[in-house]
Short mmCIF file of C-alpha atoms and ligand atoms in Angstrom, two decimals:
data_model
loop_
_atom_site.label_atom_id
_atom_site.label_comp_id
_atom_site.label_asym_id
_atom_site.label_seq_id
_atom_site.Cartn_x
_atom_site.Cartn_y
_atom_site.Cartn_z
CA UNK A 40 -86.76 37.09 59.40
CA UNK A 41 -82.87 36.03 59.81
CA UNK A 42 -80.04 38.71 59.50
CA UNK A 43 -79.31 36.58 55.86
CA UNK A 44 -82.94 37.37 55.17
CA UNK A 45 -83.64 40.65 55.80
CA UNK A 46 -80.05 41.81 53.93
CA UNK A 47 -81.07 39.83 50.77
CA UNK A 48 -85.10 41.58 51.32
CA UNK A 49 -83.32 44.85 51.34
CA UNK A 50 -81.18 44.25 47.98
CA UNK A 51 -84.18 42.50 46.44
CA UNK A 52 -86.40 45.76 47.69
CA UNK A 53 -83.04 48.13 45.68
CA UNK A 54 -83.88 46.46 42.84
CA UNK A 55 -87.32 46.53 42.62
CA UNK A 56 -87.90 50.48 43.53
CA UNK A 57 -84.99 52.01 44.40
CA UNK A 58 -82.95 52.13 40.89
CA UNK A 59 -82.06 54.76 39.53
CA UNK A 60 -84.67 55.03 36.96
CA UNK A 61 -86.62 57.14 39.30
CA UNK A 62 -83.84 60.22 37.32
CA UNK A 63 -83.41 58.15 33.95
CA UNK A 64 -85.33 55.35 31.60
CA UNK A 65 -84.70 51.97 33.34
CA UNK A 66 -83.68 50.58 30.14
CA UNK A 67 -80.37 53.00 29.99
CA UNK A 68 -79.53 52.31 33.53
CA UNK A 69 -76.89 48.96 33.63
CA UNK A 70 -75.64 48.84 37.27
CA UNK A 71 -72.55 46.13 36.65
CA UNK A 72 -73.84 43.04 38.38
CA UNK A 73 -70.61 42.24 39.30
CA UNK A 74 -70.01 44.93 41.87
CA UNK A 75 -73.25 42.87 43.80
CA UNK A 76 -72.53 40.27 46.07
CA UNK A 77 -74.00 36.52 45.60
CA UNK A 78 -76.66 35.72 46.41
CA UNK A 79 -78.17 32.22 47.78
CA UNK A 80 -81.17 30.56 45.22
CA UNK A 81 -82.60 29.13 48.42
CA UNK A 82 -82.86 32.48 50.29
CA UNK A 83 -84.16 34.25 46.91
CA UNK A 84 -86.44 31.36 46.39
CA UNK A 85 -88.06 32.22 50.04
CA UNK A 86 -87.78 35.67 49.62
CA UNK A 87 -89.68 35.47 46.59
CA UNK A 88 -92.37 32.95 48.16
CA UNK A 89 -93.15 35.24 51.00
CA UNK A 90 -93.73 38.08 48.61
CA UNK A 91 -96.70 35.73 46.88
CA UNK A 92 -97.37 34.08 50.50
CA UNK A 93 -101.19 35.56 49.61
CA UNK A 94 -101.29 33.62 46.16
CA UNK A 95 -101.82 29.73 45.30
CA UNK A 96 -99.05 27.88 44.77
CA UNK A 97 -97.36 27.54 42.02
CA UNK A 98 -98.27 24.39 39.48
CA UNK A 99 -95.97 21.35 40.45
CA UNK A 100 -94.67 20.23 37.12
CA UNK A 101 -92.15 16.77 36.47
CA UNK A 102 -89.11 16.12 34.15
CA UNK A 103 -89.99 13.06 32.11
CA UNK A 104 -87.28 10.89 31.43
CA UNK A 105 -86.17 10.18 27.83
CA UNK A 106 -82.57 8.68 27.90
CA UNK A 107 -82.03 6.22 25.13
CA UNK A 108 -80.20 2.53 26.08
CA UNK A 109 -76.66 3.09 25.48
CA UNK A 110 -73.62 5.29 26.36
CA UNK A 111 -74.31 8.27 28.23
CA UNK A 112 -71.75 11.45 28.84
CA UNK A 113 -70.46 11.30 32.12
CA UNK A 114 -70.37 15.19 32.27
CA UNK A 115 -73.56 17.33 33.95
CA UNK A 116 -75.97 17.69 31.90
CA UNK A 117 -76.96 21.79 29.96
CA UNK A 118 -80.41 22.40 31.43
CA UNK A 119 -81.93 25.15 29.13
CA UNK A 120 -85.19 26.94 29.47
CA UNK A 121 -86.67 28.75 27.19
CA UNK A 122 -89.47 30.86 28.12
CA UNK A 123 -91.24 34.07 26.83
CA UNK A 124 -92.41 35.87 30.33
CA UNK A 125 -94.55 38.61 28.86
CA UNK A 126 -93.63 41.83 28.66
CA UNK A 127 -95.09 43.93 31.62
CA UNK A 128 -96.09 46.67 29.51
CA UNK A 129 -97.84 44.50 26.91
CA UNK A 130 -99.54 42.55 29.71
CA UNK A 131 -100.95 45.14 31.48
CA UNK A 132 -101.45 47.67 28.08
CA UNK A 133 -101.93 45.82 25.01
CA UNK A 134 -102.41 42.08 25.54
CA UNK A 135 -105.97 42.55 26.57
CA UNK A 136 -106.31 39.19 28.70
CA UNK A 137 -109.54 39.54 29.83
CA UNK A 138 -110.45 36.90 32.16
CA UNK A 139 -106.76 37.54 33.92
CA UNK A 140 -107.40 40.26 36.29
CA UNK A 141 -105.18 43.38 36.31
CA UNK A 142 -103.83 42.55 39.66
CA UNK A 143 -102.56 39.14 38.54
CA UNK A 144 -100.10 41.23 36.75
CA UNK A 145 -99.08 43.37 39.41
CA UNK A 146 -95.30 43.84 38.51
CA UNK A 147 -93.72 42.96 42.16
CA UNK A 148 -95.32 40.23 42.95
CA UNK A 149 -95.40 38.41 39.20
CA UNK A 150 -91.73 39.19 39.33
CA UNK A 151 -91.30 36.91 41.95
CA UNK A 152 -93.69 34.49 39.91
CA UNK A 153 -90.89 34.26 37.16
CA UNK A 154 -87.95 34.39 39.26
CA UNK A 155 -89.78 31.67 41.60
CA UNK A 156 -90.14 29.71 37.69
CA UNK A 157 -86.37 30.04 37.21
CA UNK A 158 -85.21 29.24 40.76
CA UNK A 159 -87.46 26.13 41.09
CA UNK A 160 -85.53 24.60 37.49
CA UNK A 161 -81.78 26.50 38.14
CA UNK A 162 -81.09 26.26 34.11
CA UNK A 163 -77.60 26.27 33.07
CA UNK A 164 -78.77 28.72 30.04
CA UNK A 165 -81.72 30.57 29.92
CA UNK A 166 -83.57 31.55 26.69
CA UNK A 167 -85.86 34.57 27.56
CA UNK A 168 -88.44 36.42 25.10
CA UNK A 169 -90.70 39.73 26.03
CA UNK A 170 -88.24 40.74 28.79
CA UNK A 171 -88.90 44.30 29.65
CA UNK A 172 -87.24 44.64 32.97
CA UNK A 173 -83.76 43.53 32.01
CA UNK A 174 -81.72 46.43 33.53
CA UNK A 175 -83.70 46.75 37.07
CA UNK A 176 -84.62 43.13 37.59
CA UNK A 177 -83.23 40.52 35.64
CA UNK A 178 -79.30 41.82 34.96
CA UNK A 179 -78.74 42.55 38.47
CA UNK A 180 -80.52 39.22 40.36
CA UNK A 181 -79.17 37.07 37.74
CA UNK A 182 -76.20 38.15 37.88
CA UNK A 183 -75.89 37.82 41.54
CA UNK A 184 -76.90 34.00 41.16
CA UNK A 185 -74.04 34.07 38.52
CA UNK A 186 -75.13 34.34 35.45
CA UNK A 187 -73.53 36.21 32.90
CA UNK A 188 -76.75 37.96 30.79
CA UNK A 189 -76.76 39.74 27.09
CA UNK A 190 -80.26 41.84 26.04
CA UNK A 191 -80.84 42.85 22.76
CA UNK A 192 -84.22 44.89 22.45
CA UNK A 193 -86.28 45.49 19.75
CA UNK A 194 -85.92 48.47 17.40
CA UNK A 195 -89.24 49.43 17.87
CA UNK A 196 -90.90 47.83 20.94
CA UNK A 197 -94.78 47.68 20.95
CA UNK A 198 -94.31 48.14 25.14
CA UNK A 199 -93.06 51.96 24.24
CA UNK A 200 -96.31 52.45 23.27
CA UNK A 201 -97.74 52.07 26.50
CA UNK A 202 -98.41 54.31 29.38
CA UNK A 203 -95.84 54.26 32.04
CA UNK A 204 -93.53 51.67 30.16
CA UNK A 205 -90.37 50.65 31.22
CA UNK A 206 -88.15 50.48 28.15
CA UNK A 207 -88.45 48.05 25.22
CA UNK A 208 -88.84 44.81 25.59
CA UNK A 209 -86.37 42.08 23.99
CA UNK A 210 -84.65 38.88 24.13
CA UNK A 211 -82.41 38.02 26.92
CA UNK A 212 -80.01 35.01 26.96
CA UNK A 213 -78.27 34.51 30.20
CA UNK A 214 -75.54 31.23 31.17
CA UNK A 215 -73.90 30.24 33.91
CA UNK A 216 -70.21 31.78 34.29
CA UNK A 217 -69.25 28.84 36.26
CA UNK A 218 -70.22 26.25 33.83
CA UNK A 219 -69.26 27.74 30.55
CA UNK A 220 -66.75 30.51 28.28
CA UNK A 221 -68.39 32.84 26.10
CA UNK A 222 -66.57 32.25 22.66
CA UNK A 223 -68.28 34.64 20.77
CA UNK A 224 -71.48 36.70 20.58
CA UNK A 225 -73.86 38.04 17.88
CA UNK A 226 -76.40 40.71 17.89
CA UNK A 227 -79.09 39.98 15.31
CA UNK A 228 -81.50 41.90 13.72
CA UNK A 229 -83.82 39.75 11.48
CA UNK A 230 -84.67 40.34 7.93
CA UNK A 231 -87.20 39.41 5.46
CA UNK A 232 -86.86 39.31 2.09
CA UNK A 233 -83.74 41.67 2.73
CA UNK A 234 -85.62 44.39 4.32
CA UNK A 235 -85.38 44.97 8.17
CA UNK A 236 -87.72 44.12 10.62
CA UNK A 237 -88.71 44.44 14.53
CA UNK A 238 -87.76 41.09 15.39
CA UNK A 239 -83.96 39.95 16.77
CA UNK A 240 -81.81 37.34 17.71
CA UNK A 241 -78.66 37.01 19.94
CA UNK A 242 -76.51 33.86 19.06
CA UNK A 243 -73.84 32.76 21.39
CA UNK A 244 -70.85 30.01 21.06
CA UNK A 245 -69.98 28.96 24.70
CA UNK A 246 -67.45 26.43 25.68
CA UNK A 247 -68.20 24.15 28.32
CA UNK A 248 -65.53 24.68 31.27
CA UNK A 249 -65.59 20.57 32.38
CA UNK A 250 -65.62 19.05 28.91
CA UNK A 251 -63.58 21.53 26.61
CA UNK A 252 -66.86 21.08 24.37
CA UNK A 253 -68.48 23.96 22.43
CA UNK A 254 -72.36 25.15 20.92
CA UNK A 255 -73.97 27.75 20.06
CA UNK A 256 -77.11 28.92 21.44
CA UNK A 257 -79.39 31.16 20.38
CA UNK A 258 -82.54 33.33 21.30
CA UNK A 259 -85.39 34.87 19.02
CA UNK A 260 -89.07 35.91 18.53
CA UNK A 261 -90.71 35.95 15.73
CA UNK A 262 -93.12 38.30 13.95
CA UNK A 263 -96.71 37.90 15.73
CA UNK A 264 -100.39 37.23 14.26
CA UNK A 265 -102.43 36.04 11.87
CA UNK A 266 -101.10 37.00 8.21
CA UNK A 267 -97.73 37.09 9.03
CA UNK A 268 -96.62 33.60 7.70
CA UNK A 269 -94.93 34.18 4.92
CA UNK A 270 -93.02 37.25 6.47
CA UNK A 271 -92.34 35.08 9.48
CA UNK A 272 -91.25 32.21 7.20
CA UNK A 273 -88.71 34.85 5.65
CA UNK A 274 -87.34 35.87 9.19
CA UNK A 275 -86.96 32.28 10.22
CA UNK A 276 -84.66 31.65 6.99
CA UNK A 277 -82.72 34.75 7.60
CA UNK A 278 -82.07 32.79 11.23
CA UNK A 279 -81.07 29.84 9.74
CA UNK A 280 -78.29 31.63 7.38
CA UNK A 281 -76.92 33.39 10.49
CA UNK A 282 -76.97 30.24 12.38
CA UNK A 283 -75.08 28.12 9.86
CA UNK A 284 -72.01 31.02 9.52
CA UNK A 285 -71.78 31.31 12.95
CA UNK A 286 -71.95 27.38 13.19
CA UNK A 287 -69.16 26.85 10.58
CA UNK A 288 -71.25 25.11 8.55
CA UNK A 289 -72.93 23.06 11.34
CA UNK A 290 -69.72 22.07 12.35
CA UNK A 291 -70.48 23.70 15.73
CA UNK A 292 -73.49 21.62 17.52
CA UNK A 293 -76.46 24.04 18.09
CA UNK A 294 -79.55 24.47 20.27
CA UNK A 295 -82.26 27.09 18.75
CA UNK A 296 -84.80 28.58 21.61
CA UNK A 297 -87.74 30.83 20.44
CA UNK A 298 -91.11 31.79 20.59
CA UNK A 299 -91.57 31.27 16.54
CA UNK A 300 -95.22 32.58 17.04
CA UNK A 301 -95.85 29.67 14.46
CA UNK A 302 -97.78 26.45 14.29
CA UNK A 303 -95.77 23.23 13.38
CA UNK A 304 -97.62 23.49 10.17
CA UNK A 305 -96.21 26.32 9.37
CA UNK A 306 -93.63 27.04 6.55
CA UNK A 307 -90.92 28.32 9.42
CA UNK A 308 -91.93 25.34 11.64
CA UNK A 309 -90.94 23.22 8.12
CA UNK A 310 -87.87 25.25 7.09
CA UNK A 311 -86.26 24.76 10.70
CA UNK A 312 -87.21 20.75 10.85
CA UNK A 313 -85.70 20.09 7.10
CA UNK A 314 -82.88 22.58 7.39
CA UNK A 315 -79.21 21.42 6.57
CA UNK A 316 -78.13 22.34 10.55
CA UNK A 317 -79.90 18.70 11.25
CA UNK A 318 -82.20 20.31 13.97
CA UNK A 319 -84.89 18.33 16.02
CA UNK A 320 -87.29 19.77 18.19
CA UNK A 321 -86.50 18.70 21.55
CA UNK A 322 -90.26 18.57 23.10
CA UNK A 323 -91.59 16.28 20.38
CA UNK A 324 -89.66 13.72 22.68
CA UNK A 325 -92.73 13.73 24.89
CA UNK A 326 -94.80 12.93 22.71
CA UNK A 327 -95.82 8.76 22.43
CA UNK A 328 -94.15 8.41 18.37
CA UNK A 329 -91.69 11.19 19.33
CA UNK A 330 -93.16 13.39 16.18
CA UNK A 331 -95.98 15.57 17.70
CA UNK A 332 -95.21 18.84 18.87
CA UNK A 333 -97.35 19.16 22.58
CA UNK A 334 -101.11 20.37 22.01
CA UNK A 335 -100.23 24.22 23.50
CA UNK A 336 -97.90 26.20 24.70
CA UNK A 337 -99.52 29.21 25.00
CA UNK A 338 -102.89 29.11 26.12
CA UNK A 339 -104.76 32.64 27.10
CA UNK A 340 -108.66 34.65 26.84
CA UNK A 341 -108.36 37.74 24.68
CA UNK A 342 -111.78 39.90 23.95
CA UNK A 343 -111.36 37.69 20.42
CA UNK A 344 -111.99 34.52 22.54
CA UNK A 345 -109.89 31.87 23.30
CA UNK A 346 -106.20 31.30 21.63
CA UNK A 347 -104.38 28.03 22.44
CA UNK A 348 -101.49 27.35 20.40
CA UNK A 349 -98.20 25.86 19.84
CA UNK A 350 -95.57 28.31 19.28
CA UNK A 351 -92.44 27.70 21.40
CA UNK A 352 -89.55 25.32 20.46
CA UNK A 353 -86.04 24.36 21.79
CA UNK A 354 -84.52 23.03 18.57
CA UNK A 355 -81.05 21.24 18.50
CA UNK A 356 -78.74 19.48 16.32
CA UNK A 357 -79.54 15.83 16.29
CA UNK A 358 -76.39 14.46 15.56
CA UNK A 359 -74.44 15.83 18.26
CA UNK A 360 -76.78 16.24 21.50
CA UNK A 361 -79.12 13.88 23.30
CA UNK A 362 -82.01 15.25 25.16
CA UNK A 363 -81.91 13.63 28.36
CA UNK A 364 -85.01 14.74 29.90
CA UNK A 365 -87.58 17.56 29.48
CA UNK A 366 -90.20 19.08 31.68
CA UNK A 367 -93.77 18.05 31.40
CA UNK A 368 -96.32 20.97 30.45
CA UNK A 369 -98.77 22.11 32.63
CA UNK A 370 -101.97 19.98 32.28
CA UNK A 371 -105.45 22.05 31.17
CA UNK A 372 -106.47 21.01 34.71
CA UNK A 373 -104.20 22.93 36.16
CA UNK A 374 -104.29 26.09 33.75
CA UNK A 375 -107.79 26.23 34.79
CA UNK A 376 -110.72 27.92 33.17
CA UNK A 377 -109.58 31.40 32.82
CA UNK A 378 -106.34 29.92 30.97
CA UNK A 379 -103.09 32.51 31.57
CA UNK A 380 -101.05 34.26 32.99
CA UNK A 381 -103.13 33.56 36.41
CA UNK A 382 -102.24 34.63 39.83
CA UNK A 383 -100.24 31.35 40.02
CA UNK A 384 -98.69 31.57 36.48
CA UNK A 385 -96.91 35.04 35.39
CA UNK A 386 -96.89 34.62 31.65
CA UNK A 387 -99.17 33.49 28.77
CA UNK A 388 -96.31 30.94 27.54
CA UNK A 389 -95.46 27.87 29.43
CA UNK A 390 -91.43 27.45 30.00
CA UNK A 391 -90.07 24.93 28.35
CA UNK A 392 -86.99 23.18 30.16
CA UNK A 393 -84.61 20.46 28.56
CA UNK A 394 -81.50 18.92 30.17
CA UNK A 395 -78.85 17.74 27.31
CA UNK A 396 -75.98 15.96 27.24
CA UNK A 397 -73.36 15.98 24.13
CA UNK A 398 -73.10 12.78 22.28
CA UNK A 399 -69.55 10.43 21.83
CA UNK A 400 -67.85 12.29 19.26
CA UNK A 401 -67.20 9.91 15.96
N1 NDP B 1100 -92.85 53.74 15.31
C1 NDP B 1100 -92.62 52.97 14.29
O1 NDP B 1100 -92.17 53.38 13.26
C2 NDP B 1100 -92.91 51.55 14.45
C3 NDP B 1100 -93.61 51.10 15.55
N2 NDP B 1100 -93.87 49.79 15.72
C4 NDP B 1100 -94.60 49.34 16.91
O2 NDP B 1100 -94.42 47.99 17.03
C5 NDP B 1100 -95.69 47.31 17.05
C6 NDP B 1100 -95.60 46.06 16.25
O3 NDP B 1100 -94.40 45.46 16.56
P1 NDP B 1100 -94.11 43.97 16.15
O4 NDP B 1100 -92.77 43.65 16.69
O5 NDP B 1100 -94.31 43.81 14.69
O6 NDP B 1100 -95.22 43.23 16.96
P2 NDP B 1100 -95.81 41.77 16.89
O7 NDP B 1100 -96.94 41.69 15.92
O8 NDP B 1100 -94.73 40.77 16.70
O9 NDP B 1100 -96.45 41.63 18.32
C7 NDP B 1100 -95.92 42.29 19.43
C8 NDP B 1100 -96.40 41.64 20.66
O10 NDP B 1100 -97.81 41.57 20.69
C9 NDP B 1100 -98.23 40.32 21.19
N3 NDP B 1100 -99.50 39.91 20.54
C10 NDP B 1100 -99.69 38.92 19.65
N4 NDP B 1100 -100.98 38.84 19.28
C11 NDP B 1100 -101.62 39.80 19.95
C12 NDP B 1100 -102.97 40.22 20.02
N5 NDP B 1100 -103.92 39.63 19.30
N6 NDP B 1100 -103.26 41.24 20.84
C13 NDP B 1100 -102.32 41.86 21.57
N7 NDP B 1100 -101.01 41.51 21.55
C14 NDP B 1100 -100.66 40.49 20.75
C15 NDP B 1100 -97.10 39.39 20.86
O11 NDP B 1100 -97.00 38.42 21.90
P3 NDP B 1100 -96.71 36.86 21.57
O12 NDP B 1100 -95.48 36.77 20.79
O13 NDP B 1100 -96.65 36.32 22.94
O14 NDP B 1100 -97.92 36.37 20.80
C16 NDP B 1100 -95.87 40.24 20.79
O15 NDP B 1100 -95.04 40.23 21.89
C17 NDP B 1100 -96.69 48.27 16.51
O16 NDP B 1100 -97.88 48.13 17.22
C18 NDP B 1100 -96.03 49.60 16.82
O17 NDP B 1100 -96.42 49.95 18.10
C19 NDP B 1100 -93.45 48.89 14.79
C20 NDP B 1100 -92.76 49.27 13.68
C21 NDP B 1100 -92.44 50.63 13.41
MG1 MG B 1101 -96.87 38.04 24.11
#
């Protein structure tokens, strides 16, 4: 192990024991990321693979290609992932996966599992649900790969009623300082049919620092389970209000990530495709027509049996951005029989990565 190596091992190390939530809740702890020096993706990315040298390697997945004939910007492309990683507590306390064993979960080496996830695709924006490990892990690595990173938990997290938790979990929404300007930034908390609920949002207009060009992104999760569609359909309407005053009106061109923990033939699935914000769902692009959502993207073994469903979406205004290519999902081949999270895939959700690139303004 090079000097390089062994001085990024011992700040990786800091952050995985040695906080200081040994004397306080992790979750209260915010060391300023800033005060941390850089550090390389390719020495994290090793780091991080000699940590899971013991485990099989991770699933090679592809971007397919969807560029339409014509015009296209000459800026970089906005890579966004969206992804919900599964909280740790929920995972190892309440999810019950049973054919995933327990140390498949292990917290310090699936860490590396997610961070290996996020290294391997370097998104200009990431779109995180079920993060439970924002103030020891995620704040302080991502920020040292320069990303600028917002949390917003929920008000009552099902994780805080688990043994030995580590905080609520939450969405996270993180973007590259060198690529973009935070404009403005909203802290939701969702409602349904006006009365407050556990689920949140954070919304966020960014300017792009090469093209001068702005967006809002945003981050949820929606109300989980069976019997919940109406309530869910209520949350995702309360979204879509927020999203068109904070959009001006969908003036301001918009890309939506979430784990809507709903079907596409669901009433919130519906509201978002036919809402006035002209929103498509970017990974119906892979399919052969362009209209079909993917078969899964979440595919696990509960004691209830086997739940394979599609429930993540990275929605974006039509008129404005261009989806210029989008990662493939994992094939059932290589999920394999005992489905996920796996001890070569750290969540139950697949990420979903899109790169896209504004169109010509009128
Ligand atoms: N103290 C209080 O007053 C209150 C406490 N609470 C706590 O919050 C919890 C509910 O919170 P809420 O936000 O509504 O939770 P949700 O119903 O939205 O689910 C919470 C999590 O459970 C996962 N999940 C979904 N299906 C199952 C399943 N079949 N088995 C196990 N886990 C599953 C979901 O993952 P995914 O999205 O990946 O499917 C999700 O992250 C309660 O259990 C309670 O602990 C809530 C309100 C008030
Ligand atoms: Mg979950």
């Amino acid at each position: 192990m090079g000097n390089g190596t062994s001085r990024l091992y011992s700040a990786l190390t800091k952050t995985l024991d040695g906080s200081p939530a040994a004397q306080h809740p992790e979750y209260l702890v915010a060391p300023d990321p800033e005060q941390l020096e850089p550090i390389d993706p390719k020495e994290l990315l090793e780091e991080c693979r000699a940590v899971l040298h013991t485990r099989p390697p991770r699933f090679q997945r592809g971007f397919v290609d969807l560029r339409a004939d014509g015009p296209s910007s000459s800026h970089a492309p906005i890579r966004v992932m969206q992804w919900n990683i599964l909280a740790q507590a929920l995972g190892e306390g309440k999810d019950n996966f049973v054919q995933c064993p327990l140390e498949a979960l292990k917290w310090e080496e699936r860490k590396c599992l997610i961070l290996e996830e996020i290294l391997a695709y370097q998104p200009d924006i990431l779109c995180l649900q079920e993060v439970d490990h924002y103030f020891d892990t995620f704040r302080p690595l991502l920020g040292r790969l320069g990303y600028q990173g917002t949390f917003l938990p929920k008000p009552w997290s099902p994780c805080l009623d688990v043994e030995h938790n580590n905080g609520p979990d939450g969405c996270a929404l993180f973007f590259l300082q060198n690529r973009f300007k935070l404009v403005n930034s909203a802290n939701i908390r969702l409602t349904a049919m006006t009365l407050k609920t556990n689920q949140v949002a954070i919304a966020q207009t960014l300017e792009c620092k090469e093209s001068s060009r702005r967006f809002c992104i945003a981050v949820t999760h929606l109300k989980a389970r069976t019997g919940w569609e109406r309530f869910r359909s209520a949350q995702g309407c309360d979204l879509l209000q927020n999203l068109q005053n904070i959009t001006q009106g969908a003036k301001i061109p918009l890309i939506v990530c979430g784990d809507f923990n709903a079907e596409p033939t669901e009433e919130v699935y519906r509201h978002f495709a036919s809402s006035s914000l002209n929103l498509n769902s970017a990974y119906k692009l892979l399919s052969a027509d362009g209209q079909s959502e993917p078969p899964y993207t979440t595919w696990k073994i509960r004691t209830s049996g086997e739940s394979r469903h599609t429930l993540d979406y990275i929605w974006y205004s039509k008129r404005a951005l261009s989806v210029r290519s989008a990662l493939a999902l994992l094939t059932e081949e290589q999920i394999g029989p005992n489905r996920l999270p796996s001890f070569n895939y750290p969540s139950d959700h697949l990420s979903l990565v899109c790169d896209f690139s504004f169109n010509e303004e009128p």
